[in-house]
Coordinates of C-alpha atoms in Angstrom, one line a residue:
X1 CA 0.1 0.0 -0.2
X2 CA 1.3 3.9 -1.2
X3 CA 2.3 5.5 2.3
X4 CA 0.4 8.6 2.9
X5 CA 1.9 11.7 3.5
X6 CA 1.0 13.2 7.2
X7 CA -0.5 16.7 7.6
X8 CA 0.7 19.2 9.3
X9 CA -1.3 21.2 11.9
X10 CA -1.6 24.4 9.6
X11 CA -2.3 21.7 7.1
X12 CA -5.1 20.8 9.1
X13 CA -6.5 24.0 10.3
X14 CA -6.7 25.0 6.5
X15 CA -8.6 22.3 5.8
X16 CA -11.5 22.4 8.3
X17 CA -12.0 25.8 7.6
X18 CA -12.6 24.8 4.1
X19 CA -15.4 22.5 5.4
X20 CA -17.2 24.5 7.9
X21 CA -17.1 27.2 5.1
X22 CA -19.2 24.5 3.1
X23 CA -22.7 24.8 4.5
X24 CA -25.2 22.9 2.4
X25 CA -23.9 21.1 -0.7
X26 CA -26.3 21.3 -3.5
X27 CA -27.0 17.5 -3.6
X28 CA -25.7 14.2 -1.8
X29 CA -23.3 13.3 -5.2
X30 CA -21.8 16.9 -5.1
X31 CA -18.1 17.4 -4.6
X32 CA -17.4 19.8 -2.4
X33 CA -15.1 22.9 -2.9
X34 CA -12.3 21.3 -0.1
X35 CA -12.6 17.5 -1.7
X36 CA -9.9 18.2 -4.4
X37 CA -7.3 19.6 -2.1
X38 CA -7.9 16.9 0.2
X39 CA -7.3 14.1 -2.0
X40 CA -4.2 15.9 -2.6
X41 CA -3.1 14.8 1.0
X42 CA -4.1 11.2 0.4
X43 CA -7.3 9.5 2.8
X44 CA -7.3 10.4 5.9
X45 CA -10.0 8.3 7.5
X46 CA -12.2 5.3 6.3
X47 CA -16.0 4.8 7.6
X48 CA -16.2 1.3 9.5
X49 CA -19.6 0.8 9.8
X50 CA -22.6 3.0 8.5
X51 CA -25.9 4.2 9.3
X52 CA -28.2 2.2 9.3
X53 CA -32.3 2.5 7.6
X54 CA -34.6 4.1 9.7
X55 CA -38.8 3.7 9.8
X56 CA -40.5 5.7 12.5
X57 CA -43.8 7.2 13.3
X58 CA -44.1 11.6 12.6
X59 CA -43.6 13.1 16.4
X60 CA -41.3 10.5 17.8
X61 CA -37.1 10.3 17.7
X62 CA -34.9 8.6 15.0
X63 CA -31.0 7.6 15.6
X64 CA -28.4 6.7 13.7
X65 CA -24.6 5.6 14.9
X66 CA -21.3 6.3 12.4
X67 CA -17.9 4.7 13.5
X68 CA -14.7 5.5 11.8
X69 CA -11.3 5.0 11.8
X70 CA -9.1 6.8 14.9
X71 CA -6.9 9.7 14.1
X72 CA -11.1 10.9 12.9
X73 CA -10.8 14.8 11.9
X74 CA -14.1 15.9 10.8
X75 CA -17.5 13.6 11.2
X76 CA -20.6 15.4 9.3
X77 CA -24.0 14.5 8.7
X78 CA -26.6 14.9 6.6
X79 CA -30.5 15.3 6.3
X80 CA -31.5 15.0 2.7
X81 CA -28.1 16.6 1.3
X82 CA -28.5 19.5 4.1
X83 CA -26.0 19.4 6.7
X84 CA -27.7 19.2 10.3
X85 CA -24.0 17.6 12.2
X86 CA -20.8 18.8 12.7
X87 CA -18.4 16.3 14.8
X88 CA -14.4 17.4 15.7
X89 CA -12.5 16.1 18.4
X90 CA -12.7 19.5 19.2
X91 CA -16.4 20.5 19.7
X92 CA -19.8 19.6 17.6
X93 CA -21.3 22.5 15.3
X94 CA -25.2 21.7 15.4
X95 CA -27.7 23.1 12.8
X96 CA -30.6 25.3 13.6
X97 CA -33.0 24.0 11.5
X98 CA -33.3 20.5 13.5
X99 CA -33.3 19.9 16.9
X100 CA -30.2 16.9 17.8
X101 CA -28.8 15.1 20.3
X102 CA -25.6 14.0 20.1
X103 CA -23.7 10.9 21.7
X104 CA -20.2 10.4 20.4
X105 CA -17.9 7.1 22.2
X106 CA -14.5 5.8 21.5
X107 CA -13.4 2.4 21.4
X108 CA -10.5 2.0 24.4
X109 CA -8.7 -0.8 22.6
X110 CA -9.3 -0.2 18.7
X111 CA -9.5 3.9 19.1
X112 CA -12.3 3.3 16.5
X113 CA -14.6 6.2 17.3
X114 CA -18.2 6.2 17.0
X115 CA -20.9 9.1 16.4
X116 CA -24.5 8.3 17.3
X117 CA -27.4 11.2 16.5
X118 CA -31.2 11.7 17.8
X119 CA -33.1 13.7 15.7
X120 CA -36.1 15.0 17.7
X121 CA -40.0 15.1 16.4
X122 CA -39.2 14.0 13.0
X123 CA -42.2 14.6 10.4
X124 CA -42.9 12.8 6.7
X125 CA -40.8 16.4 5.0
X126 CA -37.7 14.7 6.9
X127 CA -38.3 11.6 5.0
X128 CA -34.8 10.9 2.9
X129 CA -31.0 10.3 2.4
X130 CA -29.2 10.1 5.3
X131 CA -25.6 11.0 5.0
X132 CA -22.7 10.3 7.4
X133 CA -19.0 12.3 5.5
X134 CA -15.7 12.1 7.1
X135 CA -13.0 14.2 6.0
X136 CA -11.8 11.5 3.4
X137 CA -14.8 12.3 1.2
X138 CA -16.4 9.1 1.8
X139 CA -19.6 8.4 2.8
X140 CA -22.1 6.0 3.7
X141 CA -26.1 6.3 3.4
X142 CA -29.0 5.4 5.3
X143 CA -32.7 5.9 3.9
X144 CA -35.2 7.5 6.8
X145 CA -38.4 6.7 6.4
X146 CA -41.1 8.9 8.5
X147 CA -44.9 6.9 8.8
X148 CA -48.2 9.2 10.1
X149 CA -51.1 7.8 11.2
X150 CA -53.8 9.5 10.3
X151 CA -57.8 9.1 11.1
X152 CA -60.1 7.1 11.4
X153 CA -64.1 7.0 11.6
X154 CA -67.2 5.1 11.0
X155 CA -69.3 7.7 8.8
X156 CA -72.1 6.0 9.3
X157 CA -72.3 5.8 12.5
X158 CA -74.4 3.6 15.0
X159 CA -77.7 2.4 13.4
X160 CA -80.7 0.4 14.0
X161 CA -81.8 -2.2 11.3
X162 CA -84.2 -4.7 11.1
X163 CA -83.7 -8.4 11.7
X164 CA -81.8 -10.0 8.5
X165 CA -81.7 -6.6 6.4
X166 CA -78.3 -5.5 4.9
X167 CA -76.5 -2.9 6.2
X168 CA -73.3 -1.5 4.4
X169 CA -71.0 0.5 7.0
X170 CA -68.3 2.3 5.9
X171 CA -65.1 2.9 7.6
X172 CA -62.5 5.7 6.3
X173 CA -59.2 6.3 7.7
X174 CA -57.8 9.5 6.2
X175 CA -54.0 11.2 6.1
X176 CA -52.1 8.5 6.4
X177 CA -48.5 7.8 5.0
X178 CA -48.3 4.9 3.4
X179 CA -51.2 2.9 3.1
X180 CA -53.1 1.6 6.3
X181 CA -53.8 -2.2 6.4
X182 CA -57.8 -1.9 7.0
X183 CA -59.6 -5.1 9.0
X184 CA -62.8 -5.4 10.6
X185 CA -63.4 -6.7 14.2
X186 CA -67.8 -8.0 15.0
X187 CA -68.3 -8.1 19.1
X188 CA -63.9 -7.7 19.1
X189 CA -63.3 -11.0 16.7
X190 CA -61.7 -10.8 13.8
X191 CA -64.1 -10.6 10.5
X192 CA -63.8 -12.4 7.1
X193 CA -62.2 -10.5 4.6
X194 CA -65.8 -11.6 2.5
X195 CA -67.6 -9.4 4.2
X196 CA -65.9 -6.0 3.3
X197 CA -63.4 -4.6 0.3
X198 CA -61.1 -1.4 1.0
X199 CA -60.0 1.1 -1.9
X200 CA -57.1 3.6 -1.6
X201 CA -56.7 7.7 -2.8
X202 CA -53.4 8.6 -2.8
X203 CA -53.0 12.7 -2.5
X204 CA -50.3 15.1 -4.9
X205 CA -48.7 15.0 -1.2
X206 CA -48.3 11.2 -1.2
X207 CA -50.5 11.3 2.4
X208 CA -53.5 7.9 1.5
X209 CA -57.3 8.1 2.4
X210 CA -58.4 4.4 2.6
X211 CA -61.9 3.3 2.2
X212 CA -63.2 0.2 3.4
X213 CA -66.7 -1.2 3.0
X214 CA -68.6 -3.7 5.2
X215 CA -71.7 -5.2 4.8
X216 CA -73.7 -7.4 7.0
X217 CA -77.1 -8.7 8.1
X218 CA -77.3 -9.1 11.4
X219 CA -79.7 -11.2 13.6
X220 CA -79.0 -9.7 17.1
X221 CA -77.3 -6.6 18.3
X222 CA -73.4 -6.5 17.5
X223 CA -70.6 -4.3 17.6
X224 CA -68.4 -3.6 14.9
X225 CA -65.1 -2.1 15.0
X226 CA -63.1 -0.5 12.5
X227 CA -59.5 -1.0 12.7
X228 CA -56.3 0.9 10.7
X229 CA -52.2 0.2 11.3
X230 CA -49.3 0.1 9.4
X231 CA -45.5 -0.9 10.4
X232 CA -44.7 1.4 13.4
X233 CA -47.7 1.6 15.3
X234 CA -47.9 -0.6 18.6
X235 CA -51.4 -0.9 18.5
X236 CA -54.1 -0.4 15.3
X237 CA -55.9 2.7 15.6
X238 CA -59.9 1.7 16.0
X239 CA -63.1 3.1 15.8
X240 CA -66.6 1.0 17.0
X241 CA -70.0 1.4 16.8
X242 CA -73.3 -0.6 17.5
X243 CA -76.0 -2.1 15.1
X244 CA -79.2 -2.3 17.1
X245 CA -81.7 -4.8 16.1
X246 CA -84.8 -4.0 16.3
X247 CA -88.6 -5.2 14.7
X248 CA -89.9 -2.2 14.5
X249 CA -87.7 0.9 13.8
X250 CA -89.2 4.3 16.0
X251 CA -90.0 6.5 13.1
X252 CA -90.3 4.3 10.2
X253 CA -92.2 5.4 7.3
X254 CA -93.4 2.0 6.1
X255 CA -97.3 1.3 6.4
X256 CA -97.2 -1.7 4.4
X257 CA -96.1 -5.8 6.0
X258 CA -94.4 -8.0 3.6
X259 CA -97.3 -10.2 2.8
X260 CA -99.2 -6.9 1.5
X261 CA -96.1 -6.1 -0.7
X262 CA -96.1 -9.7 -1.8
X263 CA -100.3 -9.7 -2.1
X264 CA -99.7 -6.5 -4.8
X265 CA -96.8 -7.6 -6.7
X266 CA -98.7 -10.8 -7.4
X267 CA -101.7 -9.2 -8.7
X268 CA -99.9 -6.4 -10.6
X269 CA -98.5 -9.2 -12.6
X270 CA -102.2 -10.9 -13.7
X271 CA -103.7 -7.2 -14.3
X272 CA -100.3 -6.6 -17.2
X273 CA -101.0 -9.7 -18.2
X274 CA -105.0 -9.8 -18.7
X275 CA -104.0 -6.1 -20.5
X276 CA -101.4 -7.4 -23.4
X277 CA -103.9 -10.3 -23.9
X278 CA -107.0 -8.1 -24.6
X279 CA -104.4 -6.1 -26.7
X280 CA -103.9 -8.9 -28.7
X281 CA -107.0 -9.7 -29.5
X282 CA -108.1 -6.0 -30.3
X283 CA -105.2 -6.1 -33.3
X284 CA -106.3 -9.6 -34.5
X285 CA -110.1 -8.5 -35.2
X286 CA -109.1 -5.2 -35.9
X287 CA -107.0 -6.8 -39.3
X288 CA -109.6 -9.3 -40.4
X289 CA -112.7 -6.6 -40.3
X290 CA -109.8 -4.5 -42.5
X291 CA -109.3 -6.9 -44.9
X292 CA -113.0 -7.6 -45.6
X293 CA -114.2 -3.8 -46.5
X294 CA -110.7 -3.3 -48.4
X295 CA -111.1 -6.2 -50.4
X296 CA -108.4 -8.4 -51.8
X297 CA -104.7 -7.8 -51.4
X298 CA -102.7 -8.5 -54.2
X299 CA -99.5 -7.0 -52.9
X300 CA -97.1 -4.6 -51.3
X301 CA -94.8 -1.8 -52.8
X302 CA -91.9 -1.1 -50.7
X303 CA -89.6 2.1 -51.3
X304 CA -86.3 2.7 -49.1
X305 CA -86.2 6.1 -47.9
X306 CA -83.7 6.1 -45.9
X307 CA -80.7 4.7 -44.4
X308 CA -82.1 2.5 -41.7
X309 CA -85.7 3.2 -42.8
X310 CA -88.0 1.4 -45.6
X311 CA -91.9 2.8 -46.7
X312 CA -93.9 0.0 -48.3
X313 CA -97.8 0.4 -49.3
X314 CA -100.5 -1.9 -50.0
X315 CA -101.6 -2.7 -53.4
X316 CA -104.7 -4.3 -54.1
X317 CA -105.8 -6.0 -57.5
X318 CA -107.2 -2.4 -59.2
X319 CA -104.5 -0.2 -58.6
X320 CA -103.4 1.8 -55.2
X321 CA -106.3 2.6 -53.1
X322 CA -108.5 5.4 -54.3
X323 CA -108.3 7.6 -51.5
X324 CA -105.3 7.1 -49.3
X325 CA -103.0 3.9 -49.8
X326 CA -102.2 2.5 -46.4
X327 CA -98.6 3.3 -45.8
X328 CA -96.2 2.6 -42.8
X329 CA -92.3 2.7 -42.3
X330 CA -90.5 0.0 -41.1
X331 CA -86.6 0.0 -39.3
X332 CA -84.4 -2.5 -41.2
X333 CA -80.7 -3.6 -40.3
X334 CA -77.7 -3.0 -41.9
X335 CA -76.1 -6.3 -42.9
X336 CA -72.4 -6.7 -42.5
X337 CA -70.7 -7.1 -46.2
X338 CA -71.1 -11.0 -47.2
X339 CA -68.0 -13.1 -47.2
X340 CA -65.4 -13.5 -50.3
X341 CA -66.3 -16.7 -52.0
X342 CA -64.1 -19.4 -51.4
X343 CA -60.9 -20.3 -53.9
X344 CA -62.8 -22.8 -55.4
X345 CA -66.4 -21.4 -56.2
X346 CA -63.8 -18.8 -58.1
X347 CA -62.5 -21.9 -60.1
X348 CA -65.4 -23.6 -60.3
X349 CA -67.2 -20.5 -61.8
X350 CA -64.0 -19.7 -64.4
X351 CA -64.7 -23.4 -65.7
X352 CA -68.0 -23.5 -65.9
X353 CA -68.1 -19.9 -67.9
X354 CA -65.6 -21.7 -70.3
X355 CA -67.7 -24.5 -70.9
X356 CA -70.0 -21.3 -72.3
X357 CA -72.7 -21.7 -69.4
X358 CA -74.6 -18.5 -68.3
X359 CA -74.1 -16.6 -65.3
X360 CA -77.9 -17.0 -64.2
X361 CA -77.0 -20.9 -64.8
X362 CA -73.7 -20.9 -63.0
X363 CA -75.5 -19.0 -59.1
X364 CA -78.1 -21.3 -59.7
X365 CA -75.6 -24.3 -60.0
X366 CA -73.1 -23.3 -57.0
X367 CA -76.1 -21.3 -55.0
X368 CA -74.2 -18.1 -55.6
X369 CA -75.7 -14.9 -56.4
X370 CA -75.6 -13.6 -59.9
X371 CA -74.1 -10.7 -59.2
X372 CA -71.1 -12.7 -57.2
X373 CA -70.6 -14.3 -60.7
X374 CA -70.7 -11.5 -63.0
X375 CA -68.0 -10.2 -60.9
X376 CA -65.8 -13.3 -60.2
X377 CA -65.9 -13.6 -64.3
X378 CA -64.6 -9.7 -65.1
X379 CA -62.1 -9.5 -62.2
X380 CA -60.6 -12.5 -63.7
X381 CA -60.7 -10.9 -67.5
X382 CA -58.5 -8.0 -66.4
X383 CA -55.3 -9.9 -64.6
X384 CA -56.2 -13.4 -65.6
X385 CA -56.6 -15.1 -62.1
X386 CA -59.2 -15.4 -59.7
X387 CA -56.6 -14.3 -56.4
X388 CA -57.3 -11.9 -54.8
X389 CA -55.4 -8.7 -55.9
X390 CA -52.8 -7.4 -53.2
X391 CA -54.7 -5.0 -50.6
X392 CA -52.4 -1.6 -49.5
X393 CA -52.6 -2.0 -45.9
X394 CA -52.4 0.8 -43.4
X395 CA -50.0 3.8 -44.7
X396 CA -46.6 3.7 -42.0
X397 CA -47.2 6.4 -39.4
X398 CA -43.4 7.5 -39.8
X399 CA -41.8 9.0 -42.8
X400 CA -38.7 8.6 -43.8
X401 CA -37.1 11.8 -41.7
X402 CA -38.8 10.6 -39.1
X403 CA -37.1 7.4 -38.5
X404 CA -33.9 8.5 -39.2
X405 CA -34.2 11.5 -36.1
X406 CA -35.4 8.4 -34.1
X407 CA -32.2 6.5 -35.1
X408 CA -30.3 9.7 -35.2
X409 CA -31.2 10.5 -31.6
X410 CA -30.8 7.1 -29.6
X411 CA -27.2 7.2 -31.2
X412 CA -26.7 10.9 -29.5
X413 CA -27.9 9.9 -26.2
X414 CA -27.3 6.0 -25.5
X415 CA -29.1 6.2 -22.4
X416 CA -32.8 7.5 -24.2
X417 CA -35.5 5.5 -23.4
X418 CA -38.0 5.0 -26.3
X419 CA -41.0 7.0 -24.4
X420 CA -38.3 10.1 -23.9
X421 CA -36.9 9.4 -27.6
X422 CA -41.1 9.5 -28.6
X423 CA -41.8 12.7 -26.9
X424 CA -38.9 14.7 -28.7
X425 CA -40.8 13.2 -32.1
X426 CA -43.8 14.3 -30.7
X427 CA -42.6 17.7 -29.9
X428 CA -41.3 17.9 -33.6
X429 CA -45.0 17.2 -34.9
X430 CA -46.6 19.9 -32.0
X431 CA -48.3 21.5 -35.5
X432 CA -49.9 18.1 -36.3
X433 CA -52.4 16.2 -34.9
X434 CA -50.5 12.7 -35.9
X435 CA -48.2 11.4 -32.9
X436 CA -46.8 8.3 -33.1
X437 CA -46.9 5.6 -29.6
X438 CA -43.9 4.1 -28.1
X439 CA -44.4 0.6 -29.6
X440 CA -43.9 3.0 -32.8
X441 CA -40.1 3.9 -31.5
X442 CA -38.6 0.6 -30.5
X443 CA -40.2 -1.3 -33.6
X444 CA -37.7 1.4 -35.8
X445 CA -34.9 1.1 -33.4
X446 CA -34.9 -3.1 -33.7
X447 CA -34.7 -2.3 -37.3
X448 CA -32.1 -0.1 -36.8
X449 CA -30.0 -2.9 -34.9
X450 CA -30.2 -0.6 -31.6
X451 CA -31.2 -2.5 -28.5
X452 CA -31.3 -0.5 -25.3
X453 CA -28.7 -2.3 -22.2
X454 CA -26.8 -4.4 -25.1
X455 CA -23.9 -2.6 -23.9
X456 CA -24.2 -2.4 -20.3
X457 CA -21.5 -3.3 -17.8
X458 CA -21.1 -5.6 -14.8
X459 CA -21.3 -2.9 -12.4
X460 CA -24.7 -1.1 -14.2
X461 CA -26.3 -4.5 -14.2
X462 CA -25.5 -4.8 -10.7
X463 CA -27.5 -1.5 -9.8
X464 CA -30.7 -3.0 -10.4
X465 CA -33.3 -4.6 -8.6
X466 CA -35.2 -6.9 -9.9
X467 CA -38.6 -7.9 -8.2
X468 CA -41.6 -9.6 -9.3
X469 CA -44.6 -11.8 -7.7
X470 CA -44.6 -15.8 -7.2
X471 CA -46.9 -18.4 -6.4
X472 CA -45.7 -21.5 -4.6
X473 CA -48.4 -24.5 -4.6
X474 CA -48.0 -26.9 -1.5
X475 CA -49.0 -29.9 -3.7
X476 CA -48.4 -30.0 -7.8
X477 CA -49.4 -26.9 -9.8
X478 CA -52.2 -25.2 -10.6
X479 CA -51.1 -24.9 -14.3
X480 CA -52.3 -27.4 -17.4
X481 CA -50.5 -30.7 -17.6
X482 CA -50.1 -32.0 -21.4
X483 CA -49.2 -35.6 -21.6
X484 CA -48.6 -37.9 -24.5
X485 CA -51.1 -41.1 -24.9
X486 CA -52.3 -43.4 -27.5
X487 CA -56.3 -45.0 -27.7
X488 CA -57.6 -46.8 -24.7
X489 CA -54.7 -45.1 -22.2
X490 CA -56.5 -42.0 -21.2
X491 CA -57.0 -43.5 -17.3
X492 CA -54.1 -45.4 -17.8
X493 CA -51.7 -43.8 -14.1
X494 CA -48.9 -42.6 -16.1
X495 CA -51.6 -40.4 -17.6
X496 CA -53.0 -39.2 -14.8
X497 CA -52.1 -36.3 -12.2
X498 CA -52.5 -37.1 -9.0
X499 CA -55.1 -34.0 -6.7
X500 CA -55.8 -33.0 -3.5
X501 CA -58.7 -31.5 -2.0
X502 CA -59.3 -27.5 -2.4
X503 CA -55.7 -27.4 -4.4
X504 CA -53.6 -28.5 -2.2
X505 CA -53.2 -24.6 -1.4
X506 CA -50.3 -22.4 -1.9
X507 CA -48.6 -18.7 -1.0
X508 CA -47.8 -15.8 -2.9
X509 CA -45.2 -13.5 -2.3
X510 CA -43.3 -11.0 -3.1
X511 CA -39.0 -10.3 -3.4
X512 CA -36.5 -8.7 -5.1
X513 CA -32.9 -9.4 -5.0
X514 CA -29.8 -7.4 -6.3
X515 CA -26.5 -8.9 -7.8
X516 CA -26.4 -12.0 -5.5
X517 CA -28.1 -10.5 -2.3
X518 CA -31.4 -11.2 -2.1
X519 CA -34.1 -8.5 -0.7
X520 CA -36.9 -8.5 1.5
X521 CA -39.6 -11.2 0.7
X522 CA -43.2 -10.6 1.5
X523 CA -45.9 -12.8 1.9
X524 CA -49.3 -11.3 -0.4
X525 CA -52.3 -12.4 2.0
X526 CA -55.5 -11.6 -0.7
X527 CA -55.1 -10.5 -3.9
X528 CA -53.2 -8.4 -5.0
X529 CA -54.3 -4.6 -6.3
X530 CA -52.9 -2.0 -7.5
X531 CA -52.9 -0.3 -3.6
X532 CA -51.9 -3.8 -2.1
X533 CA -48.8 -3.2 -4.8
X534 CA -47.9 0.6 -4.1
X535 CA -48.4 0.1 -0.3
X536 CA -44.9 -2.7 -1.2
X537 CA -43.5 0.2 -2.8
X538 CA -43.6 1.9 -0.1
X539 CA -42.7 -0.5 2.6
X540 CA -40.0 -3.2 0.8
X541 CA -39.2 -3.0 -2.8
X542 CA -36.8 1.3 -2.2
X543 CA -36.0 -0.1 1.1
X544 CA -34.5 -3.0 0.1
X545 CA -33.3 -0.7 -3.5
X546 CA -31.3 1.4 -0.9
X547 CA -30.3 -1.8 1.1
X548 CA -28.7 -3.2 -1.5
X549 CA -27.5 -1.0 -4.1
X550 CA -28.3 2.4 -2.5
X551 CA -29.3 6.2 -3.8
X552 CA -29.7 6.2 -7.5
X553 CA -30.9 2.3 -8.0
X554 CA -32.1 1.1 -10.8
X555 CA -35.8 -0.2 -10.7
X556 CA -36.9 -3.3 -12.3
X557 CA -40.3 -4.5 -12.6
X558 CA -42.7 -6.5 -14.9
X559 CA -45.8 -4.8 -17.0
X560 CA -48.3 -5.9 -14.7
X561 CA -51.6 -3.9 -14.7
X562 CA -51.3 -3.0 -11.3
X563 CA -47.5 -2.1 -11.8
X564 CA -48.2 0.2 -14.7
X565 CA -51.5 1.5 -12.3
X566 CA -51.8 5.7 -12.4
X567 CA -51.0 5.7 -9.0
X568 CA -47.9 3.2 -8.8
X569 CA -46.5 5.0 -12.1
X570 CA -47.0 8.5 -10.4
X571 CA -45.6 7.0 -7.0
X572 CA -42.4 6.3 -9.2
X573 CA -41.8 9.1 -11.0
X574 CA -42.0 10.8 -8.3
X575 CA -39.2 9.5 -6.4
X576 CA -37.4 9.2 -9.4
X577 CA -38.0 13.1 -9.8
X578 CA -36.4 12.4 -5.7
X579 CA -33.1 11.1 -6.9
X580 CA -34.3 7.9 -5.2
X581 CA -34.5 5.5 -8.1
X582 CA -34.4 5.4 -12.1
X583 CA -37.1 2.9 -13.5
X584 CA -35.9 1.0 -16.2
X585 CA -38.4 1.1 -19.1
X586 CA -36.8 -1.9 -21.4
X587 CA -36.1 -4.5 -22.0
X588 CA -40.1 -5.1 -21.6
X589 CA -40.6 -6.7 -18.4

């Protein structure tokens, strides 16, 4: 190892002065003004053990520790890239923006120095990267997650209902972060998930409101409790109401019994049937009477008067009626275009025509309309073939110049995604209503031989957090299994798959890994929707990426509808703009 030069006292004082004047760096990755001068003297100290990720409840304290080698000069702490504490061998400088408790200790054997800070009374705005930095410009990061417990209430309040009547209760948990888990209790006993369903909405400030709908038909008085919980809450928050069951509800406006309602419905139905029968009899009677008066109707003459309508008049043996013809208008259906003649019928038509048969005779023989026969013969005479003519097809949405623009734009900046290139192309077409899609850009790039991630290095692949959901069956598999068998072997034991009742059960989990290190493994209890996946992103995905890779890790997921929902996509885009992660948009996930 190369020997480093020992700093003189004057040089150390100068470096400390430069460090103190640095103030608040613009970002966590920005190089301080004193970094270049420090590098001229080699590494002064190294961090032995950096801070760890912490998740706390809003209003509580968050503690972090950082251990450096003996011989350290300055240790600095940052929260969201802003300076909060400077620690020197002679004293401590604390930012006025936060209340910080500092506790330091030195190992008497190794001489290692441990700096422990506690940020008092944190809130959601404090969530972000916490950095411990030494004078050697080395640093280690952790992530502070601040959860918020909002309010909870059952909006219906206590109610009085009749026995076995359906009751819908609504529980609202407002201003929570992250999304709370909603459960219900009936008489202090956990209720089955079949009774209720929960939906989530996320505001612009990331606060989540949960609406849970509970349906029940009680036979006796019960108490109903709605509970909301998050990771940092030791006990769930709850709201309780009572449902009272009574045969007669005071103040009820209903004066008819159930029996009266049934009788009214039955007699009303019978009356309607009698009325319909009477109308049919009158129509038949009037038709016969009209026929006797008008004489013999020899025909009906119809004329198409518009799209979807036809007008008809009755014509008697002596012509139209003298006074005014009986005229009516009826609706008609526009039939779909008939299918093209098969190749066999076309060949038969040409063959019979070459035998000098007439168009009508050919149509009668092949059961084809004469017009179709005539068109087939005419089409054969022009190109000399009965094959279908080539169709033009849909025109390309991009021109040759736009294809070149897509190719050149990708070559100039290899890191651009197909969506970003699409936006640039559409920006040049702002005066036109024609816009291309991301899929079109991908096809043009593939045609040009440009494939994203083809030139990636091993270090770039190590910065990717790969994650997905997977189901593990306890017995066998719920997928189709195909076998090859001969006739009569359908019930042979080698061609059957053993099964158990109810499928044997299974477990669905979400997990992720980066390089050769695994992240969180989360068990999914119910059907996973966009709100459940949004909670996984907050509680497991992003903390795993920060722990395994660090800030600005690359997040990969597939194109499952819940992954690409507006809720989850907006959340990931916000985290990307904050510098927490980068989304991998290709390859198709």
